[in-house]
Coordinates of C-alpha atoms in Angstrom, one line a residue:
M13 CA 33.3 163.5 85.7
T14 CA 32.4 167.0 87.3
T15 CA 35.0 167.7 90.2
R16 CA 34.7 169.9 93.0
S17 CA 37.8 172.2 91.6
T18 CA 35.8 173.0 88.6
R19 CA 32.1 173.4 89.9
G20 CA 32.8 175.4 92.7
F21 CA 30.9 176.4 95.8
G22 CA 27.7 175.2 96.4
W23 CA 24.6 176.7 97.7
L24 CA 25.8 175.9 101.6
A25 CA 28.8 177.3 101.2
I26 CA 27.5 180.5 99.8
V27 CA 25.0 180.7 102.6
R28 CA 27.6 180.1 104.8
L29 CA 29.7 182.9 102.9
G30 CA 26.1 185.1 103.8
C31 CA 26.7 184.1 107.3
V32 CA 29.8 186.0 107.2
Q33 CA 28.2 188.8 105.6
A34 CA 25.4 188.7 107.9
S35 CA 27.9 188.9 111.3
I36 CA 29.2 192.0 109.0
G37 CA 26.2 193.7 109.2
A38 CA 24.9 193.2 112.5
I39 CA 28.3 194.5 114.1
V40 CA 27.9 197.9 112.2
M41 CA 24.5 198.0 112.3
L42 CA 25.5 198.4 116.3
A43 CA 28.1 200.9 115.4
T44 CA 26.5 203.2 113.1
S45 CA 22.8 202.7 114.1
L46 CA 22.3 201.9 117.6
L47 CA 24.9 204.3 119.2
N48 CA 24.0 206.9 116.8
R49 CA 20.7 207.1 118.6
V50 CA 22.2 206.8 122.0
M51 CA 24.7 209.4 121.4
V52 CA 21.8 211.9 120.3
V53 CA 19.1 210.7 122.3
E54 CA 20.7 209.2 125.7
Y55 CA 23.1 211.3 125.9
A56 CA 22.3 214.5 124.2
L57 CA 25.5 214.6 122.0
A58 CA 25.1 216.7 118.8
A59 CA 24.2 214.6 115.7
A60 CA 27.3 216.1 113.9
I61 CA 29.2 213.8 116.2
P62 CA 27.7 210.2 115.2
A63 CA 27.7 211.5 111.7
G64 CA 31.4 212.4 111.6
L65 CA 32.1 209.1 112.6
V66 CA 30.2 207.2 110.1
A67 CA 31.6 209.5 107.4
W68 CA 35.2 208.6 108.9
H69 CA 34.8 204.8 108.9
Y70 CA 33.4 205.2 105.1
A71 CA 36.8 207.1 104.5
V72 CA 38.9 204.3 106.2
Q73 CA 37.5 202.2 103.5
L74 CA 39.8 203.3 100.6
T75 CA 42.4 201.0 102.1
R76 CA 40.1 198.2 101.0
P77 CA 42.6 197.1 97.9
L78 CA 45.1 196.9 100.3
W79 CA 43.3 194.7 102.2
G80 CA 42.2 192.4 99.1
H81 CA 45.9 192.7 97.7
G82 CA 47.1 190.9 101.1
S83 CA 44.7 188.3 100.7
D84 CA 45.6 187.9 97.0
R85 CA 49.2 187.5 98.2
G86 CA 48.5 185.5 101.0
R87 CA 47.1 182.9 99.2
K88 CA 44.3 182.2 101.8
R89 CA 41.6 184.7 102.2
T90 CA 40.1 182.9 105.9
P91 CA 42.6 184.5 107.9
W92 CA 42.0 188.0 106.3
I93 CA 38.2 187.1 106.7
L94 CA 38.7 186.3 110.9
G95 CA 41.2 188.8 111.7
G96 CA 38.7 191.6 109.6
M97 CA 36.3 190.5 112.0
A98 CA 38.0 190.9 114.9
A99 CA 39.0 193.8 114.0
L100 CA 35.4 195.1 113.7
A101 CA 33.9 193.4 116.7
L102 CA 36.9 195.1 118.7
G103 CA 36.1 198.4 117.4
A104 CA 32.4 198.2 118.1
L105 CA 33.0 197.6 121.8
M106 CA 35.8 200.6 121.7
A107 CA 32.8 202.4 120.4
V108 CA 30.3 201.8 123.0
N109 CA 33.0 202.4 125.6
A110 CA 33.3 205.9 124.0
T111 CA 29.8 206.7 123.9
V112 CA 30.0 206.1 127.7
L113 CA 33.0 207.7 128.1
M114 CA 32.2 211.2 126.2
A115 CA 29.5 212.0 128.6
A116 CA 32.0 212.4 131.3
N117 CA 35.1 213.5 129.4
P118 CA 34.2 214.7 125.6
L119 CA 37.9 215.0 124.6
V120 CA 39.2 211.8 126.3
G121 CA 36.1 209.9 124.6
A122 CA 36.4 211.6 121.2
I123 CA 39.8 210.3 120.9
L124 CA 39.0 206.9 122.2
A125 CA 35.6 207.0 119.5
I126 CA 37.7 208.0 116.4
A127 CA 40.1 205.2 117.4
A128 CA 37.4 202.9 117.5
F129 CA 36.0 203.9 114.1
T130 CA 38.9 203.5 112.4
L131 CA 39.5 199.7 113.5
I132 CA 35.5 199.4 112.4
G133 CA 36.5 200.9 108.8
M134 CA 39.7 198.5 108.5
G135 CA 37.5 195.5 109.8
V136 CA 35.0 196.1 107.8
G137 CA 37.5 196.7 105.1
A138 CA 39.5 193.4 105.5
S139 CA 36.7 190.9 106.7
G140 CA 34.5 192.4 103.4
T141 CA 36.8 192.4 100.6
S142 CA 38.2 188.9 101.4
M143 CA 34.9 187.4 101.8
L144 CA 34.1 188.9 98.8
A145 CA 37.0 187.7 96.6
L146 CA 36.5 184.4 98.2
L147 CA 33.0 184.2 96.5
A148 CA 33.6 185.9 93.3
S149 CA 36.7 183.5 92.8
G150 CA 34.3 180.1 94.4
V151 CA 31.5 180.6 92.6
A152 CA 30.6 179.4 88.8
P153 CA 29.8 182.0 86.8
E154 CA 26.3 180.9 86.2
R155 CA 25.7 181.3 90.1
R156 CA 27.3 184.8 90.7
A157 CA 23.8 186.6 90.4
A158 CA 22.2 184.5 92.8
A159 CA 25.2 184.3 95.3
A160 CA 25.6 188.2 95.3
A161 CA 21.6 188.2 96.1
T162 CA 21.8 185.4 99.1
T163 CA 24.7 187.6 100.6
W164 CA 23.3 190.9 100.4
I165 CA 19.7 189.6 101.1
M166 CA 21.3 187.8 104.5
M167 CA 23.6 191.3 105.2
V168 CA 20.2 192.7 105.4
A169 CA 18.9 190.1 107.6
G170 CA 21.4 190.0 110.0
I171 CA 20.9 193.8 110.7
V172 CA 17.4 193.3 110.9
I173 CA 17.9 190.2 113.3
S174 CA 20.3 192.2 115.4
A175 CA 18.7 195.4 115.5
G176 CA 15.6 193.5 116.8
V177 CA 17.0 191.9 119.4
A178 CA 19.4 194.5 120.8
G179 CA 16.3 196.7 120.8
A180 CA 14.7 194.6 122.9
L181 CA 17.2 193.9 125.1
L182 CA 18.4 197.3 125.3
D183 CA 15.2 198.7 127.6
P184 CA 15.3 199.8 130.4
F185 CA 18.4 201.5 129.0
S186 CA 21.7 201.7 131.4
P187 CA 25.0 201.6 130.1
Q188 CA 25.7 198.4 131.9
R189 CA 23.1 196.8 129.9
L190 CA 24.3 198.7 126.5
A191 CA 27.8 196.8 127.4
L192 CA 26.5 193.5 127.6
V193 CA 24.0 193.7 124.3
A194 CA 27.2 195.0 122.3
S195 CA 29.0 192.1 123.9
G196 CA 26.6 189.6 123.0
V197 CA 26.3 190.6 119.7
A198 CA 30.3 191.0 119.0
V199 CA 30.7 187.5 120.0
A200 CA 28.2 185.9 118.4
A201 CA 29.2 187.4 115.2
L202 CA 32.6 186.4 115.6
V203 CA 31.7 182.6 116.7
V204 CA 29.2 182.2 113.4
S205 CA 32.1 183.6 111.3
A206 CA 34.6 181.5 112.5
L207 CA 32.3 178.5 112.3
A208 CA 30.4 179.8 108.4
V209 CA 34.5 179.8 107.3
R210 CA 35.9 177.0 109.1
K211 CA 37.6 174.2 106.3
L212 CA 35.8 175.9 103.6
E213 CA 38.5 177.4 101.8
P214 CA 39.9 174.9 98.9
E215 CA 43.5 173.7 99.3
V216 CA 43.3 174.7 95.5
P217 CA 42.0 177.3 93.9
F218 CA 38.8 176.6 91.8
G219 CA 39.5 175.8 87.9
F220 CA 37.2 179.1 86.8
D221 CA 40.3 180.8 84.7
T222 CA 41.2 179.8 81.3
Q223 CA 44.4 181.4 81.0
P224 CA 46.8 181.4 84.0
R225 CA 48.0 184.7 85.8
G226 CA 51.3 183.6 87.3
E227 CA 52.6 185.0 90.4
V228 CA 50.5 188.0 91.9
P229 CA 52.1 191.2 91.1
G230 CA 53.3 193.8 93.7
F231 CA 50.2 196.5 95.4
P232 CA 51.6 199.5 92.9
E233 CA 51.7 197.4 89.6
A234 CA 48.5 195.6 90.3
L235 CA 46.4 199.2 91.0
R236 CA 48.4 200.0 87.7
E237 CA 46.9 197.2 85.7
I238 CA 43.3 197.9 87.0
L239 CA 43.5 201.5 86.1
H240 CA 44.8 201.3 82.6
E241 CA 42.3 198.7 82.2
N242 CA 39.1 199.6 80.2
A243 CA 36.4 197.4 81.5
A244 CA 37.7 197.5 85.3
R245 CA 38.1 201.6 84.9
R246 CA 34.7 201.7 83.6
F247 CA 33.1 199.5 86.3
T248 CA 34.5 201.7 88.5
V249 CA 33.2 204.9 87.7
F250 CA 29.8 203.1 87.2
I251 CA 30.2 201.7 90.7
F252 CA 30.5 205.3 92.2
V253 CA 27.9 207.0 90.0
S254 CA 25.3 204.5 90.8
M255 CA 26.3 204.0 94.7
L256 CA 25.8 208.1 95.2
A257 CA 22.4 208.0 93.4
Y258 CA 21.5 205.0 95.3
S259 CA 22.8 206.6 98.9
M260 CA 21.8 210.3 98.7
Q261 CA 18.1 209.5 99.6
D262 CA 19.1 207.8 103.0
L263 CA 18.6 210.6 105.2
I264 CA 16.2 212.7 103.2
L265 CA 13.8 210.4 102.4
E266 CA 12.2 210.0 106.2
P267 CA 12.8 213.9 106.7
F268 CA 10.7 214.5 103.1
A269 CA 7.9 211.8 104.2
G270 CA 7.5 214.4 107.5
L271 CA 7.4 217.7 106.3
V272 CA 6.1 217.1 102.8
F273 CA 3.2 214.6 103.9
G274 CA 2.9 215.4 107.6
M275 CA 3.9 211.9 108.3
T276 CA 4.1 210.9 112.0
P277 CA 7.9 209.2 113.0
G278 CA 6.2 206.1 113.3
Q279 CA 4.6 206.6 109.7
S280 CA 8.0 207.3 108.5
T281 CA 9.6 204.4 110.0
Q282 CA 6.9 202.1 108.2
L283 CA 7.6 203.6 104.8
A284 CA 11.3 203.2 105.3
G285 CA 10.3 199.5 106.4
I286 CA 8.2 199.1 103.2
Q287 CA 11.3 200.6 100.9
H288 CA 13.7 198.2 102.5
G289 CA 10.9 195.1 101.7
G290 CA 10.9 196.6 98.2
V291 CA 14.7 196.4 98.1
L292 CA 14.5 193.0 99.0
I293 CA 12.1 191.6 96.7
G294 CA 14.3 193.3 93.8
M295 CA 17.2 191.4 94.6
I296 CA 15.5 188.1 95.2
C297 CA 14.2 189.0 91.6
A298 CA 17.8 190.1 89.8
G299 CA 19.1 186.8 91.9
I300 CA 16.9 184.0 90.1
G301 CA 16.6 186.5 86.9
G302 CA 20.4 186.6 86.5
S303 CA 21.1 183.2 87.3
A304 CA 18.5 181.0 86.9
F305 CA 17.9 181.7 83.2
A306 CA 21.6 182.2 82.3
G307 CA 22.0 180.6 79.0
R308 CA 18.5 180.1 78.1
L309 CA 17.3 183.8 77.3
P310 CA 19.2 186.4 75.8
V311 CA 19.1 188.3 79.0
D312 CA 22.6 189.0 81.0
L313 CA 23.3 190.9 84.6
R314 CA 23.6 194.1 81.9
F315 CA 19.9 194.1 81.2
W316 CA 18.9 193.5 85.0
I317 CA 21.2 196.7 85.9
V318 CA 20.2 199.0 82.7
A319 CA 16.7 198.1 84.1
G320 CA 17.5 198.8 87.6
C321 CA 19.0 202.2 87.4
S322 CA 16.3 203.3 84.6
G323 CA 13.4 202.3 87.1
S324 CA 15.0 204.2 90.1
A325 CA 15.3 207.2 88.1
L326 CA 11.5 207.1 87.1
A327 CA 10.8 206.3 90.9
L328 CA 12.9 209.6 92.1
A329 CA 11.0 211.5 89.2
G330 CA 7.9 210.6 90.5
L331 CA 9.2 211.3 93.8
A332 CA 10.4 214.6 92.7
A333 CA 6.5 215.5 91.2
G334 CA 5.1 214.2 94.6
A335 CA 7.2 216.7 96.5
L336 CA 5.2 219.3 94.6
Y337 CA 1.6 217.1 94.6
G338 CA 2.2 216.8 98.5
P339 CA -0.2 214.9 100.2
G340 CA -3.0 212.7 97.6
W341 CA 0.8 211.3 95.9
P342 CA 0.6 207.6 95.9
L343 CA 4.1 207.7 98.1
T344 CA 3.9 204.1 99.7
A345 CA 3.4 202.7 96.1
N346 CA 6.3 205.1 94.9
V347 CA 8.6 204.2 97.5
F348 CA 8.0 200.6 97.2
V349 CA 9.3 200.6 93.3
L350 CA 11.9 202.8 94.2
G351 CA 13.1 200.2 96.4
L352 CA 12.3 197.3 94.0
C353 CA 14.3 199.2 91.3
N354 CA 17.2 199.7 93.6
G355 CA 17.5 196.4 94.5
L356 CA 17.5 195.0 91.1
F357 CA 20.2 197.0 90.1
A358 CA 22.6 196.8 93.2
V359 CA 22.3 192.6 93.0
A360 CA 22.8 192.7 89.2
A361 CA 25.7 195.2 89.4
I362 CA 27.3 193.0 92.6
G363 CA 27.2 190.1 90.5
A364 CA 28.7 191.9 87.5
M365 CA 31.5 193.0 90.1
M366 CA 32.0 189.4 91.0
G367 CA 32.2 188.2 87.1
L368 CA 34.8 191.1 86.5
A369 CA 36.7 190.0 89.5
G370 CA 38.8 187.3 88.0
A371 CA 39.2 189.0 84.7
G372 CA 42.8 190.5 85.2
R373 CA 45.7 189.5 83.3
K374 CA 47.5 189.5 86.6
T375 CA 45.7 191.0 89.5
R376 CA 43.7 188.7 91.7
E377 CA 40.0 189.1 92.9
G378 CA 41.1 190.8 95.9
V379 CA 42.5 193.6 95.2
R380 CA 39.8 194.2 92.2
M381 CA 37.3 193.9 94.8
G382 CA 38.9 196.0 97.0
V383 CA 39.0 198.8 94.4
W384 CA 35.2 198.6 93.9
G385 CA 34.7 198.2 97.6
A386 CA 36.8 202.0 98.3
A387 CA 34.5 203.6 95.4
Q388 CA 31.3 202.1 97.0
A389 CA 32.6 203.2 100.2
I390 CA 33.3 206.9 98.7
A391 CA 29.7 207.2 96.7
F392 CA 28.0 206.1 100.1
G393 CA 29.8 208.6 102.5
L394 CA 29.5 211.4 100.1
G395 CA 25.9 210.5 98.8
G396 CA 24.4 210.5 102.6
L397 CA 26.2 213.7 103.1
A398 CA 25.5 215.6 100.0
G399 CA 21.6 214.2 100.0
A400 CA 21.5 215.8 103.8
L401 CA 23.3 219.1 102.8
G402 CA 21.7 219.5 99.5
V403 CA 18.4 220.1 101.1
D404 CA 19.0 221.9 104.0
I405 CA 20.7 224.2 101.3
A406 CA 18.1 224.7 98.8
R407 CA 15.6 225.3 101.7
R408 CA 17.2 227.9 102.7
A409 CA 17.7 229.2 99.5
Q410 CA 14.0 228.3 98.4
G411 CA 12.3 228.9 101.4
Q412 CA 9.9 225.9 100.6
D413 CA 10.5 222.1 101.6
G414 CA 8.8 220.6 98.3
T415 CA 10.9 222.4 95.9
A416 CA 14.1 221.6 98.0
F417 CA 13.5 218.0 97.8
Q418 CA 12.0 218.6 94.1
L419 CA 15.7 219.4 93.2
I420 CA 17.9 217.1 95.2
F421 CA 15.3 214.0 93.9
A422 CA 15.8 215.3 90.1
I423 CA 19.5 215.2 90.6
E424 CA 19.2 211.5 92.2
A425 CA 17.4 210.8 88.9
C426 CA 20.0 212.5 86.7
L427 CA 22.8 210.0 88.3
F428 CA 20.5 207.1 87.7
V429 CA 20.6 207.7 84.1
I430 CA 23.7 208.5 83.9
A431 CA 24.7 205.2 85.7
A432 CA 22.6 203.2 83.4
G433 CA 24.4 204.6 80.3
L434 CA 27.7 203.8 82.3
A435 CA 26.7 200.5 82.8
L436 CA 25.9 199.8 79.1
H437 CA 29.7 200.6 78.4
A438 CA 31.3 199.0 81.4
T439 CA 29.9 195.6 80.2
R440 CA 29.9 195.8 76.6
R441 CA 31.4 193.4 74.5
G442 CA 34.5 194.1 73.1
R443 CA 37.1 192.0 71.3
A444 CA 40.0 192.4 74.2
N445 CA 37.7 191.3 76.7
T446 CA 37.8 187.6 78.1
R447 CA 34.1 186.1 77.7
E448 CA 33.6 186.1 81.2
V449 CA 34.0 190.4 81.0
A450 CA 31.7 190.0 78.0
T451 CA 28.7 188.1 79.4
V452 CA 28.9 190.2 82.9

């Protein structure tokens, strides 16, 4: 008879953890998207200020391995999830106050903003890493791709819903209304997270490990084990390169549509919406394909990762061609395909990450998810910055918008090709690997 200790989390528990992910997304949207617009538009601050703060919050997430290791040694991940959410919510509210204060006292406001985004980075790192570690340790192998798809789709949904509600409630804008809306989002996210994880974590760990790993090692020893393990090291490099390629178009796609194709702000925003729609469909496809057919067809998560990276490279090659072709190029279809392929590889990569997270000889899921989360955070911070700076430099050097964007899209395509090759090595079968490592 199958017991709870061997079958792992059911779908309701996975959805509950997805609610935590959605709550994280809602507060991050408040800090990195809404306040970005308020600083630049309503308070006429330089665009470099919110960009620098967002980059700083990514830099702070280099502490993810420490938070993950702490949750490993604490034996319980729920306190780390809730503590991280509390830090994230407090940081977001401090960021709101800092935004208002910068208009009157720039120096004090900037100091408060740096402290706020430090808390935001720490909160995302602690809550997000611990939540993913709990998911990785609690979901049966055959459900991991679908679990990853579910939580990421819910995160996107949390961003979309909170953005829509907050945007509607902010009109007409005032500092008091901004503070009320931000407080409402933060409190709602905290309540949802607390209810979602209440009595969810089991007293006894689930029985997926075939071999006991003993006591949790110290952080330096745990980090050394990961860095000396070929599969973990290769996967870290893959995560960095693929997410670097994934994030490079974030800040340049809409300017590309406006400068090369003459789209209005509304039209370019709709184009970004089409891309996100493609991402969601890709996530759903990878989640279903990677889990529902596991063990029935000769396909594993490696197929979805390589297919997504290769498809993304082809879609970016199409954008590079469209940069020279100009109006008349099927830009909408091209961008949708890019989003679809991005979604395919992203969810499959997260599913593979969860599978590899439990494959250490001594290290636990927390520190491993932390290492890969830190690699992802660095890649996101560098990718957005590199894409934007690369376009600016190329436009000045070449004097043509189309060729500048073509160069950056071509570089992204090459990075995705490299990522596809890395994925084959990072997930290949090997004698020293466990069966779980071999099949993700």
